[in-house]
CSV table of N, CA and C in Angstrom, one decimal:
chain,number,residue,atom,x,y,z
F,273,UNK,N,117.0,115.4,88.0
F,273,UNK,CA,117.1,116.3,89.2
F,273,UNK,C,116.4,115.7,90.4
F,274,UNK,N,115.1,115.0,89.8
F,274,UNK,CA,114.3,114.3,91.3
F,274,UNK,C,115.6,113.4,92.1
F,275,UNK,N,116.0,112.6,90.9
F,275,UNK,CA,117.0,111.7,91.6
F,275,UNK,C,117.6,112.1,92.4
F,276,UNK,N,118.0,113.2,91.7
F,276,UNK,CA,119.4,113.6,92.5
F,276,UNK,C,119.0,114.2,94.0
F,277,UNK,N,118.1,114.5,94.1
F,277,UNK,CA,117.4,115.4,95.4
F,277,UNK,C,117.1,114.2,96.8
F,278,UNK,N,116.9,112.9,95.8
F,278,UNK,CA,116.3,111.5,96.9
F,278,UNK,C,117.4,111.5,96.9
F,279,UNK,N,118.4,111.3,96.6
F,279,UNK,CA,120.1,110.7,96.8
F,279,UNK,C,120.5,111.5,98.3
F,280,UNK,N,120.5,112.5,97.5
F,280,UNK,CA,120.8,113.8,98.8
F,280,UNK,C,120.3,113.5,100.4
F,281,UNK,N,118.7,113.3,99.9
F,281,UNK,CA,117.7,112.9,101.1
F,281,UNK,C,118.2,112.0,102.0
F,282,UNK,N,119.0,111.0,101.1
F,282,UNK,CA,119.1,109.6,101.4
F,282,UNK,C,120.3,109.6,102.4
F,283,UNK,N,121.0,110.7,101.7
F,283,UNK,CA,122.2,110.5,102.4
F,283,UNK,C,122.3,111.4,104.3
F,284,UNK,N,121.4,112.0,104.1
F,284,UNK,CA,120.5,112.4,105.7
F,284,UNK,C,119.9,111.3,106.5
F,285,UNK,N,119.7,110.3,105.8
F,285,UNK,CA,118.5,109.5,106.8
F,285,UNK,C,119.4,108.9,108.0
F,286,UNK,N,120.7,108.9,108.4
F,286,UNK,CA,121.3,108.2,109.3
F,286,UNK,C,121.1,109.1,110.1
F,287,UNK,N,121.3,110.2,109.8
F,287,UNK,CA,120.9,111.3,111.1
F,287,UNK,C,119.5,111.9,111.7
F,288,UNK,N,118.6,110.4,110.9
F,288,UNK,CA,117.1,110.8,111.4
F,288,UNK,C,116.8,111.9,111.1
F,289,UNK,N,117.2,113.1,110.6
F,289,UNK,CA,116.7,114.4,110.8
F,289,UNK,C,115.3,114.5,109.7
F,290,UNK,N,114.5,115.2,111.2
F,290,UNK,CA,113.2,115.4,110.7
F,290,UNK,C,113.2,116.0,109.6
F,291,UNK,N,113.9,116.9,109.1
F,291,UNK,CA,113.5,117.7,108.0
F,291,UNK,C,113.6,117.0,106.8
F,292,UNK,N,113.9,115.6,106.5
F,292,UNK,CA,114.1,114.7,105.6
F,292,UNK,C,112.8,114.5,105.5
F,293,UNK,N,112.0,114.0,106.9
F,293,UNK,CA,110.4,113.2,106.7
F,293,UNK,C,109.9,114.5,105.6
F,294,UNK,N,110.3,116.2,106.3
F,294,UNK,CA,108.9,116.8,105.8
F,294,UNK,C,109.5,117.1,104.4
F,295,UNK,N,110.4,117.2,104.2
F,295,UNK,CA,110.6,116.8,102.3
F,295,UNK,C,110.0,115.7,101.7
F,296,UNK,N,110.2,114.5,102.3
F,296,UNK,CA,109.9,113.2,101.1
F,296,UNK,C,108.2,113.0,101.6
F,297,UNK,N,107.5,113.7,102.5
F,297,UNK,CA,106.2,112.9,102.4
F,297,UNK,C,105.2,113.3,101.6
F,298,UNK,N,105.3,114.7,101.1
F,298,UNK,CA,104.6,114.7,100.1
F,298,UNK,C,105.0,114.0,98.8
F,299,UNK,N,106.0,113.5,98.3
F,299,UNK,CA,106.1,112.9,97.4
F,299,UNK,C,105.6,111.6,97.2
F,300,UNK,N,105.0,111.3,99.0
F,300,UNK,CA,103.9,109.7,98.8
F,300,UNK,C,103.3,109.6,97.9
F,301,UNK,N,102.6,110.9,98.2
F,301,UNK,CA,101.3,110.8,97.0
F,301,UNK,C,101.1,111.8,95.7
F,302,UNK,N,103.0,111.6,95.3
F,302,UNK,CA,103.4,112.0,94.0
F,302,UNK,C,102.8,111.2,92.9
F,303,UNK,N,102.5,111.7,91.6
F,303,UNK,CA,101.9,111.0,90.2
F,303,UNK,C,103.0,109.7,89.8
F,304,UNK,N,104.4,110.1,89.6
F,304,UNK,CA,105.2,109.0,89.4
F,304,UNK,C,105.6,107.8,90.9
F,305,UNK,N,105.6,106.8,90.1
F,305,UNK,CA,105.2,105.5,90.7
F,305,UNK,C,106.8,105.6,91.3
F,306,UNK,N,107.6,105.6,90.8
F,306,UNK,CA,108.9,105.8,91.0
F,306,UNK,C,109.6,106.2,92.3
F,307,UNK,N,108.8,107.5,92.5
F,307,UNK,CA,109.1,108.5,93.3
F,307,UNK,C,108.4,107.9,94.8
F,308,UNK,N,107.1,107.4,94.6
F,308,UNK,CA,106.4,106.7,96.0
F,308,UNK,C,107.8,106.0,96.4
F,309,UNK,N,107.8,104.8,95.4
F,309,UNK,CA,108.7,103.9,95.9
F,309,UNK,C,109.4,104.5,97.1
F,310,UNK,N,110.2,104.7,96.6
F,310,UNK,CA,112.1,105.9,97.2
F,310,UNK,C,111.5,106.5,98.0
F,311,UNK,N,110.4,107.4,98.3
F,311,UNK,CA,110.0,107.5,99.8
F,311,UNK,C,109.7,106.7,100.6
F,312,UNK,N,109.1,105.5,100.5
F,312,UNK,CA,108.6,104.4,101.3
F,312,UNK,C,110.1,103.5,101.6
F,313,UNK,N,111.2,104.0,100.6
F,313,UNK,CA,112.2,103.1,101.3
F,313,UNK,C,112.7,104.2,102.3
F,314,UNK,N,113.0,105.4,102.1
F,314,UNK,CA,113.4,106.5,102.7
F,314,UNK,C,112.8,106.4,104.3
F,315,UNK,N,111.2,106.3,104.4
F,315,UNK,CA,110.7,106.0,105.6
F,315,UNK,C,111.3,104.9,106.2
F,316,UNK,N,111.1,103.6,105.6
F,316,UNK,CA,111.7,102.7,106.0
F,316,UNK,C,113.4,102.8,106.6
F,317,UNK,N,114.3,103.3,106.0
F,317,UNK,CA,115.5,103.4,106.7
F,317,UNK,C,115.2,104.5,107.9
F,318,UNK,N,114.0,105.2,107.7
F,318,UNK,CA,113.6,105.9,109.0
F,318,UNK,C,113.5,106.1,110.5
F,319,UNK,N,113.1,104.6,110.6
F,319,UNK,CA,112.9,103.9,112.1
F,319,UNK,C,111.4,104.6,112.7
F,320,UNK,N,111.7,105.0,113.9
F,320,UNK,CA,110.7,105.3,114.7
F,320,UNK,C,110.5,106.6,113.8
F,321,UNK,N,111.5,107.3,113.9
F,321,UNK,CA,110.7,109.5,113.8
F,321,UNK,C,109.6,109.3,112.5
F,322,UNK,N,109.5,107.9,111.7
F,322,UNK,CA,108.4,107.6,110.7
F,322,UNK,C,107.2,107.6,111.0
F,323,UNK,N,106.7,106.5,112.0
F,323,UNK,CA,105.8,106.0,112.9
F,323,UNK,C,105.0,107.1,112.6
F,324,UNK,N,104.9,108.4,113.1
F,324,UNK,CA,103.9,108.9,113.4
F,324,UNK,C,103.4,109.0,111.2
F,325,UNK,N,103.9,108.8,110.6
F,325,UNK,CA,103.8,108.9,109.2
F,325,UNK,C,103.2,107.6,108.6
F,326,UNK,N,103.2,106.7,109.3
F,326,UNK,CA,102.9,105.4,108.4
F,326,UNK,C,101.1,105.0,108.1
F,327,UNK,N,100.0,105.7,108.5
F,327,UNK,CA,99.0,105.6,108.0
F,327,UNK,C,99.1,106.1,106.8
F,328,UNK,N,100.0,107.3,106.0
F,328,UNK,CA,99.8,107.5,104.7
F,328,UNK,C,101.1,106.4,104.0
F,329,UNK,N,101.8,105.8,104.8
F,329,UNK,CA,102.1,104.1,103.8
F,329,UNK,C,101.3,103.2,103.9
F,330,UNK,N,100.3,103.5,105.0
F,330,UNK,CA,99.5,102.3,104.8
F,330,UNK,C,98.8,102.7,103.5
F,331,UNK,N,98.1,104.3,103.3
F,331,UNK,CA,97.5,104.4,102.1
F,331,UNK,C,98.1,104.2,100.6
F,332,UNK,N,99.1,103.3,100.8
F,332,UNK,CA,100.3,103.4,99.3
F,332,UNK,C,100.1,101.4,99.5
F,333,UNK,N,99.7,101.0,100.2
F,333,UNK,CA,98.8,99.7,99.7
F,333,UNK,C,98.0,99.6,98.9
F,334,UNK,N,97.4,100.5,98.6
F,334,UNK,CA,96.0,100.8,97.6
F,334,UNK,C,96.8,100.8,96.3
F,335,UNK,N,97.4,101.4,96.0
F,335,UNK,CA,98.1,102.1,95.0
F,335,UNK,C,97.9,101.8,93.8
F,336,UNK,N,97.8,101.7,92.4
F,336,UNK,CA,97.7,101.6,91.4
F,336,UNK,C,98.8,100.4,91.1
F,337,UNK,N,100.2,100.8,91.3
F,337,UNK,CA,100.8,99.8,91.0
F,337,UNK,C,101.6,98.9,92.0
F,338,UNK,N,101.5,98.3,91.5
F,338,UNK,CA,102.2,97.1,92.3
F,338,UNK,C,103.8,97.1,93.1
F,339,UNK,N,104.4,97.7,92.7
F,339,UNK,CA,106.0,97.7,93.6
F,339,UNK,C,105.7,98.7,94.2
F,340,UNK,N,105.2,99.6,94.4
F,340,UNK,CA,104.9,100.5,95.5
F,340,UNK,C,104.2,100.0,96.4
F,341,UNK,N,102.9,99.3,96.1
F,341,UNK,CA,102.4,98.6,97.4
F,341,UNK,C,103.4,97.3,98.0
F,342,UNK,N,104.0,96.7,97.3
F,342,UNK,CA,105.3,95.9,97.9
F,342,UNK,C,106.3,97.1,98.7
F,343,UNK,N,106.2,97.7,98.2
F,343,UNK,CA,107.5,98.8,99.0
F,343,UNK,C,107.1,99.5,100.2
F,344,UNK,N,105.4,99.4,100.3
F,344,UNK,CA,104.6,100.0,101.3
F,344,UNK,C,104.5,98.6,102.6
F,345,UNK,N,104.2,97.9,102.1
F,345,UNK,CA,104.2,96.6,102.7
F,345,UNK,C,105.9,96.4,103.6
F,346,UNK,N,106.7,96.6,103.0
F,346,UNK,CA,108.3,96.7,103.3
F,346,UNK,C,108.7,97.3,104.4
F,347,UNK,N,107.9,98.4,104.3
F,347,UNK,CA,108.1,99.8,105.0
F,347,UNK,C,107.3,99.4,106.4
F,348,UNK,N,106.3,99.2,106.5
F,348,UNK,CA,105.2,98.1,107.4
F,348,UNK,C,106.1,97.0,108.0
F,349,UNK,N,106.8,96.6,107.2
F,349,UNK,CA,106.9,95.5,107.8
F,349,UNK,C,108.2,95.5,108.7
F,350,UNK,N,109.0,96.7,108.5
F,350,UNK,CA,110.4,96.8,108.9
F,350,UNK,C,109.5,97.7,110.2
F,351,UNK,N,108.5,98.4,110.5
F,351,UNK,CA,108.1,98.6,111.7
F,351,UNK,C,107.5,97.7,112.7
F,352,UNK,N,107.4,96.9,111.8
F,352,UNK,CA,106.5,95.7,112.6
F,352,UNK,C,107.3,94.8,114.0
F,353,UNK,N,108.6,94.9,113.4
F,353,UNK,CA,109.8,94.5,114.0
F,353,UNK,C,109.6,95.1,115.5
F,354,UNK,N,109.6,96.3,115.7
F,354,UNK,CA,109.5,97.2,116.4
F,354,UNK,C,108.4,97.3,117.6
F,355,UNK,N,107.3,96.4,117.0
F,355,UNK,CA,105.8,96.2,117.5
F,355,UNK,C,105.3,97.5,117.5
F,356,UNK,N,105.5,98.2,116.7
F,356,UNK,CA,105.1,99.8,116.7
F,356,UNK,C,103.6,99.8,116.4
F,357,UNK,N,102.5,100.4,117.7
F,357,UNK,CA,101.2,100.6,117.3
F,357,UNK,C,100.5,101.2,116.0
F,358,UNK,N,101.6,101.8,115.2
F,358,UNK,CA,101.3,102.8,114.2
F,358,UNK,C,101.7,102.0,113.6
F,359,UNK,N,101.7,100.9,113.0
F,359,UNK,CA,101.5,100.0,112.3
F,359,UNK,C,100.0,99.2,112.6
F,360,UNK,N,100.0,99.0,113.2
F,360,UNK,CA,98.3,99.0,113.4
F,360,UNK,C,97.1,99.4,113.0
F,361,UNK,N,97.4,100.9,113.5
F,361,UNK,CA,96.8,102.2,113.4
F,361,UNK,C,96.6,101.8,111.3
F,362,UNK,N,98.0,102.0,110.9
F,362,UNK,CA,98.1,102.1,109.4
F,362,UNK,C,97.8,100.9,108.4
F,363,UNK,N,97.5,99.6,109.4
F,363,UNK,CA,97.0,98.1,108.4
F,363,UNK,C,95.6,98.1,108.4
F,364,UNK,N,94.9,98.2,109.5
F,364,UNK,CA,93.5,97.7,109.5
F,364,UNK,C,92.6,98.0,108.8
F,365,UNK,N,92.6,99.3,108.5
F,365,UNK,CA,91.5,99.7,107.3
F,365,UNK,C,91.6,98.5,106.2
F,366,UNK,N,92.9,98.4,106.1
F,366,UNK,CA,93.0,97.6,104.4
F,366,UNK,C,92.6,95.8,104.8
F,367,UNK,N,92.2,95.8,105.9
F,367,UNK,CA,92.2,94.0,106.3
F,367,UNK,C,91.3,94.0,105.2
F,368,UNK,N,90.2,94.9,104.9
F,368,UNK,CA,89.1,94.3,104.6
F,368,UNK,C,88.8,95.3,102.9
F,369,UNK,N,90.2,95.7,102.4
F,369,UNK,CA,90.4,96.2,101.0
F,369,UNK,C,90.0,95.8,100.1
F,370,UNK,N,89.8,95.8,99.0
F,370,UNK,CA,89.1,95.6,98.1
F,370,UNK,C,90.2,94.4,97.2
F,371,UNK,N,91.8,94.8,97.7
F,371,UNK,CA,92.4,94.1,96.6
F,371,UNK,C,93.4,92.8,97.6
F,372,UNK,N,93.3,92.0,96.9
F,372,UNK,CA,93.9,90.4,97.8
F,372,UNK,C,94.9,90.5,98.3
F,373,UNK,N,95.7,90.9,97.8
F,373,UNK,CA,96.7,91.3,97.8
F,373,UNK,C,97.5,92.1,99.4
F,374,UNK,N,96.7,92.8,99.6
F,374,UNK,CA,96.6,94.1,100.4
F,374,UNK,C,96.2,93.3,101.7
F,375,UNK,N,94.8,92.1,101.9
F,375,UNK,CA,94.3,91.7,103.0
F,375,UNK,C,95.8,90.3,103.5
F,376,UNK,N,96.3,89.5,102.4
F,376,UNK,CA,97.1,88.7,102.3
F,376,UNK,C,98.2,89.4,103.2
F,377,UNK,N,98.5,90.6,103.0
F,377,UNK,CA,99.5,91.3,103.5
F,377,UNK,C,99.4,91.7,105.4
F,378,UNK,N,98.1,92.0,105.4
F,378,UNK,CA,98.0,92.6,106.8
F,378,UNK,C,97.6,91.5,107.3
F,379,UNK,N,96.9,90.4,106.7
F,379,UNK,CA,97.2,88.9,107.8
F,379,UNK,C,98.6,88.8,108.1
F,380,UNK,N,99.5,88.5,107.3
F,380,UNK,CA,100.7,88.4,107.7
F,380,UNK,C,101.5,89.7,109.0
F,381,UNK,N,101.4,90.8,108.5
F,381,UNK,CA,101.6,91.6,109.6
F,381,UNK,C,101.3,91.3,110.6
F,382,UNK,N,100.3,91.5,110.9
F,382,UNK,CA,99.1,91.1,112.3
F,382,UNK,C,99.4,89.5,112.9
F,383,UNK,N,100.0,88.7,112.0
F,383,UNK,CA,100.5,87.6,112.6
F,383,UNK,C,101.9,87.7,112.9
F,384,UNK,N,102.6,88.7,113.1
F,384,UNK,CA,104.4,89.1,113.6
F,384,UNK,C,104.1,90.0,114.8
F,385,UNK,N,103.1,90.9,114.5
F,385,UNK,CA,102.6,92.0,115.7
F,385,UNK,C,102.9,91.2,117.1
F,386,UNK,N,102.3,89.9,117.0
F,386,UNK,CA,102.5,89.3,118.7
F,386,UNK,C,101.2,90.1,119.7
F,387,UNK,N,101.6,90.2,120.7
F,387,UNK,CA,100.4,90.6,121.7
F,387,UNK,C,100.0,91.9,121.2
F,388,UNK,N,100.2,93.2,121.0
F,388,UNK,CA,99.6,94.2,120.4
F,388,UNK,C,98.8,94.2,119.2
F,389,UNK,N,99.0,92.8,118.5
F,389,UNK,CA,97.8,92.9,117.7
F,389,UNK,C,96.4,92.3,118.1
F,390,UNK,N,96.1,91.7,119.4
F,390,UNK,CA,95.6,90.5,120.0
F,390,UNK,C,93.8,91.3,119.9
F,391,UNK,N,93.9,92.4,119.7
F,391,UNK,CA,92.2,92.9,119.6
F,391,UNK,C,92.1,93.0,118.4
F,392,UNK,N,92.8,93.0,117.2
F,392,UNK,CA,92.3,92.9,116.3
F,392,UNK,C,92.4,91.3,115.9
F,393,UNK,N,92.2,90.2,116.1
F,393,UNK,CA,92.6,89.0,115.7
F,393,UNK,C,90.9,88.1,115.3
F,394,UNK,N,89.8,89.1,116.3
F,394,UNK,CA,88.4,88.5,115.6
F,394,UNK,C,88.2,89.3,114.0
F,395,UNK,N,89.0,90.6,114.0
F,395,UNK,CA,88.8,90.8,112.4
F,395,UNK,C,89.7,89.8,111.4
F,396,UNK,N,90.8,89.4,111.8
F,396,UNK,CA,91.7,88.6,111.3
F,396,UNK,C,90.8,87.1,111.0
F,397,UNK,N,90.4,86.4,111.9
F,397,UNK,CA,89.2,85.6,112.0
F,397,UNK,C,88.1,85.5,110.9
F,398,UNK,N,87.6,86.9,111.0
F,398,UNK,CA,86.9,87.1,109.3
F,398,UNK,C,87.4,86.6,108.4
F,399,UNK,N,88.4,87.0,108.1
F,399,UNK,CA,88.9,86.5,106.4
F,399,UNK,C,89.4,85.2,106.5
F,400,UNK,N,88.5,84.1,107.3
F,400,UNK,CA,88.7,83.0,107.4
F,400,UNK,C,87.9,82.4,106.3
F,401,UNK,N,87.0,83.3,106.2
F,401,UNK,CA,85.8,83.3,104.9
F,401,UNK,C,86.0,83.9,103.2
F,402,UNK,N,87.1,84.6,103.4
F,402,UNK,CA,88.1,85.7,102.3
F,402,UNK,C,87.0,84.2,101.3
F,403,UNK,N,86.8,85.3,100.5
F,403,UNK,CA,86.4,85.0,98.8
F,403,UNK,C,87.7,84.4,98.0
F,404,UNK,N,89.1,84.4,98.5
F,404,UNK,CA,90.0,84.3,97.7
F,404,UNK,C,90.8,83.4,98.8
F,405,UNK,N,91.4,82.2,98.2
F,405,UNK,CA,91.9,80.9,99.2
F,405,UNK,C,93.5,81.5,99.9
F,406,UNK,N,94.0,82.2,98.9
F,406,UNK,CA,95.3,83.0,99.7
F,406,UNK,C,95.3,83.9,101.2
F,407,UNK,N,94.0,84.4,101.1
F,407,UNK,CA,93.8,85.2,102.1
F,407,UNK,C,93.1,84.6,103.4
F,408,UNK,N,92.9,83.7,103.0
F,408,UNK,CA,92.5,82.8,104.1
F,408,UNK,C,93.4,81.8,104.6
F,409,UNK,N,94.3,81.7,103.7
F,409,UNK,CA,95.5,81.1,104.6
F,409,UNK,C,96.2,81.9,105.1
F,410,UNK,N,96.4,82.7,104.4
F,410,UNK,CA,96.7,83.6,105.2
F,410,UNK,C,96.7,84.3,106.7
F,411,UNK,N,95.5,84.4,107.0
F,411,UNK,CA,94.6,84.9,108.1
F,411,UNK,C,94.9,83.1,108.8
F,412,UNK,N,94.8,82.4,108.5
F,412,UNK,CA,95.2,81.1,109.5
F,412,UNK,C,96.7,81.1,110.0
F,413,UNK,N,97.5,81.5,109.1
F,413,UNK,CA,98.8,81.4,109.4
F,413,UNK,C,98.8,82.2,110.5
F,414,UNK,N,98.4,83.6,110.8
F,414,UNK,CA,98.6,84.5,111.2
F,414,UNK,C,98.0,84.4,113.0
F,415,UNK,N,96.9,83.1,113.0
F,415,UNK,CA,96.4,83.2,114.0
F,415,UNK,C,97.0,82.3,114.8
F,416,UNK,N,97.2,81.2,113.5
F,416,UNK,CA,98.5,80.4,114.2
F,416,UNK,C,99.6,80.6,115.1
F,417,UNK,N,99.8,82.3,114.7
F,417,UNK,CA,101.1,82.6,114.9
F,417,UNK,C,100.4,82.7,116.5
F,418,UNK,N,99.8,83.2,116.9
F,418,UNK,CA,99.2,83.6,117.9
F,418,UNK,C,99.0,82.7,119.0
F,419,UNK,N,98.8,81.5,118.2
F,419,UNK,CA,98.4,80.0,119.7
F,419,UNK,C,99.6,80.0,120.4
F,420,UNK,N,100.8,80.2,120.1
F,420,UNK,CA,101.8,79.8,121.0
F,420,UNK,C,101.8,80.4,121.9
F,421,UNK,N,100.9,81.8,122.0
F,421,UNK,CA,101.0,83.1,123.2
F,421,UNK,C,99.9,82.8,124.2
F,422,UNK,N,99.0,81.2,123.3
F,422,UNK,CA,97.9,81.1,123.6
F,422,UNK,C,96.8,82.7,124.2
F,423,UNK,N,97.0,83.2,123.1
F,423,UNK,CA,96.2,84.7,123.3
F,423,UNK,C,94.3,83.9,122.6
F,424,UNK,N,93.7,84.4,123.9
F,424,UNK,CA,92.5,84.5,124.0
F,424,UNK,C,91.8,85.2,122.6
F,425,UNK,N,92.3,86.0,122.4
F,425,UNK,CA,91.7,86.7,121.4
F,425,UNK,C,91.4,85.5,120.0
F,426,UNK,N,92.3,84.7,120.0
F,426,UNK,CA,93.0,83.7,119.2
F,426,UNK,C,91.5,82.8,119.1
F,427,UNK,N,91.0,82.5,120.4
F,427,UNK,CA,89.8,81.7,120.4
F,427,UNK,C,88.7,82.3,119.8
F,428,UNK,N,88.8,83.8,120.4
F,428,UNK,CA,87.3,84.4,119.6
F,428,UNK,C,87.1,84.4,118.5
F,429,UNK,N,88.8,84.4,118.1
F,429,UNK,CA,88.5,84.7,116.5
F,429,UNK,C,87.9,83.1,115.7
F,430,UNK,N,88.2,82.3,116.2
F,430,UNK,CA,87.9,80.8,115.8
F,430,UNK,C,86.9,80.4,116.0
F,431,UNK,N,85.9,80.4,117.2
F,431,UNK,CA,84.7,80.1,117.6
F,431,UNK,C,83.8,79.9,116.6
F,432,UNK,N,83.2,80.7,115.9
F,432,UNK,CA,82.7,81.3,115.0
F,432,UNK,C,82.5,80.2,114.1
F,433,UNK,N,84.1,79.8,113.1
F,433,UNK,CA,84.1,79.5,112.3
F,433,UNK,C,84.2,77.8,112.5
F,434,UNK,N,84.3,77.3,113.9
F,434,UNK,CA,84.1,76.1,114.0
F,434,UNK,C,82.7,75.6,114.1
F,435,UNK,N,81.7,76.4,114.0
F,435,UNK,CA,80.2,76.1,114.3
F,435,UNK,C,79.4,76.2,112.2
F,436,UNK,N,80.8,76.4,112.0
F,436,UNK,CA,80.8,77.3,110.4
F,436,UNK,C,80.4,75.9,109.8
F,437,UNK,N,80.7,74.5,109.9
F,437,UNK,CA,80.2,74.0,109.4
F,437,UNK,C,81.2,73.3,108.0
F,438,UNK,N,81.9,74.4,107.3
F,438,UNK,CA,82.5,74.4,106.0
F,438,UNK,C,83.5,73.1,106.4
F,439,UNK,N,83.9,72.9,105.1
F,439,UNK,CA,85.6,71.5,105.5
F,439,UNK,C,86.4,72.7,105.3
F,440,UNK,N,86.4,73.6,104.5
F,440,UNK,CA,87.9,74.9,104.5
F,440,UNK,C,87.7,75.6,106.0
F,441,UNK,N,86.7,75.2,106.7
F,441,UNK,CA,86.9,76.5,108.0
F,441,UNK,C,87.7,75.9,109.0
């Protein structure tokens, strides 16, 4: 029956209509893993009328399991396109998450963002130090992305870690 109700949903999303969002978002932070998914893709074929919804995808990064936070990541990332500030708004908490995974991810975001991510790029600069070697390349790739705009922020974030001393800095 759930299925069949997302199918339904699904078959509304071309016409944006809001009343789609306010059905599927409580099912974000439905018990079955299943069910997150298919809303996070649901948002995603969403576009903008989502936006104002994507801090509780950013909270489906956290998530217990794993293809949901891929699916949450998806959904992020198909706003990112967009340079949509509410993608912003919805990554940064997690720069500094508990799970690698999750920081690996919003380096990369933050490195497509382009100029609207450019004040967060000294927190990006942090995980230059990430306890875990992925997320630190990560966070380099991302700042990389940034030199070609030669964005200032780009330096603050580096300063830091060139007085750092380390051979990985």
């Amino acid at each position: 029956v759930r299925e069949a109700a997302f199918k339904a949903l699904d078959q509304h999303v071309e016409a944006r209509a809001p009343a789609v969002i306010t059905a599927i978002i409580p099912w974000l932070a439905a018990g079955e893993a299943d069910a997150r998914v298919w809303v996070c893709s649901l948002l995603g074929k969403l576009g903008e009328v989502a936006a104002p919804h994507l801090s509780a995808v950013g909270h489906r990064l956290r998530d217990e399991q794993k293809d949901v936070r891929e699916a949450a990541f998806k959904v992020l990332g198909q706003h990112v396109e967009a340079r949509s500030p509410a993608v912003i708004t919805a990554i940064i908490p997690w720069l500094a998450a508990g799970e690698a995974d999750a920081r690996v991810w919003v380096c990369s975001l933050l490195g497509k963002l382009g100029e609207v991510a450019a004040p967060h790029l000294s927190a990006v600069g942090h995980r230059l130090r990430d306890e875990q070697k992925d997320v630190r390349e990560a966070a380099f790739k991302a700042l990389d992305q940034h030199v070609e705009a030669r964005a200032p922020a780009v330096i603050t974030a580096i300063i830091p870690w060139l007085a750092a001393g380390e051979a990985d800095a």
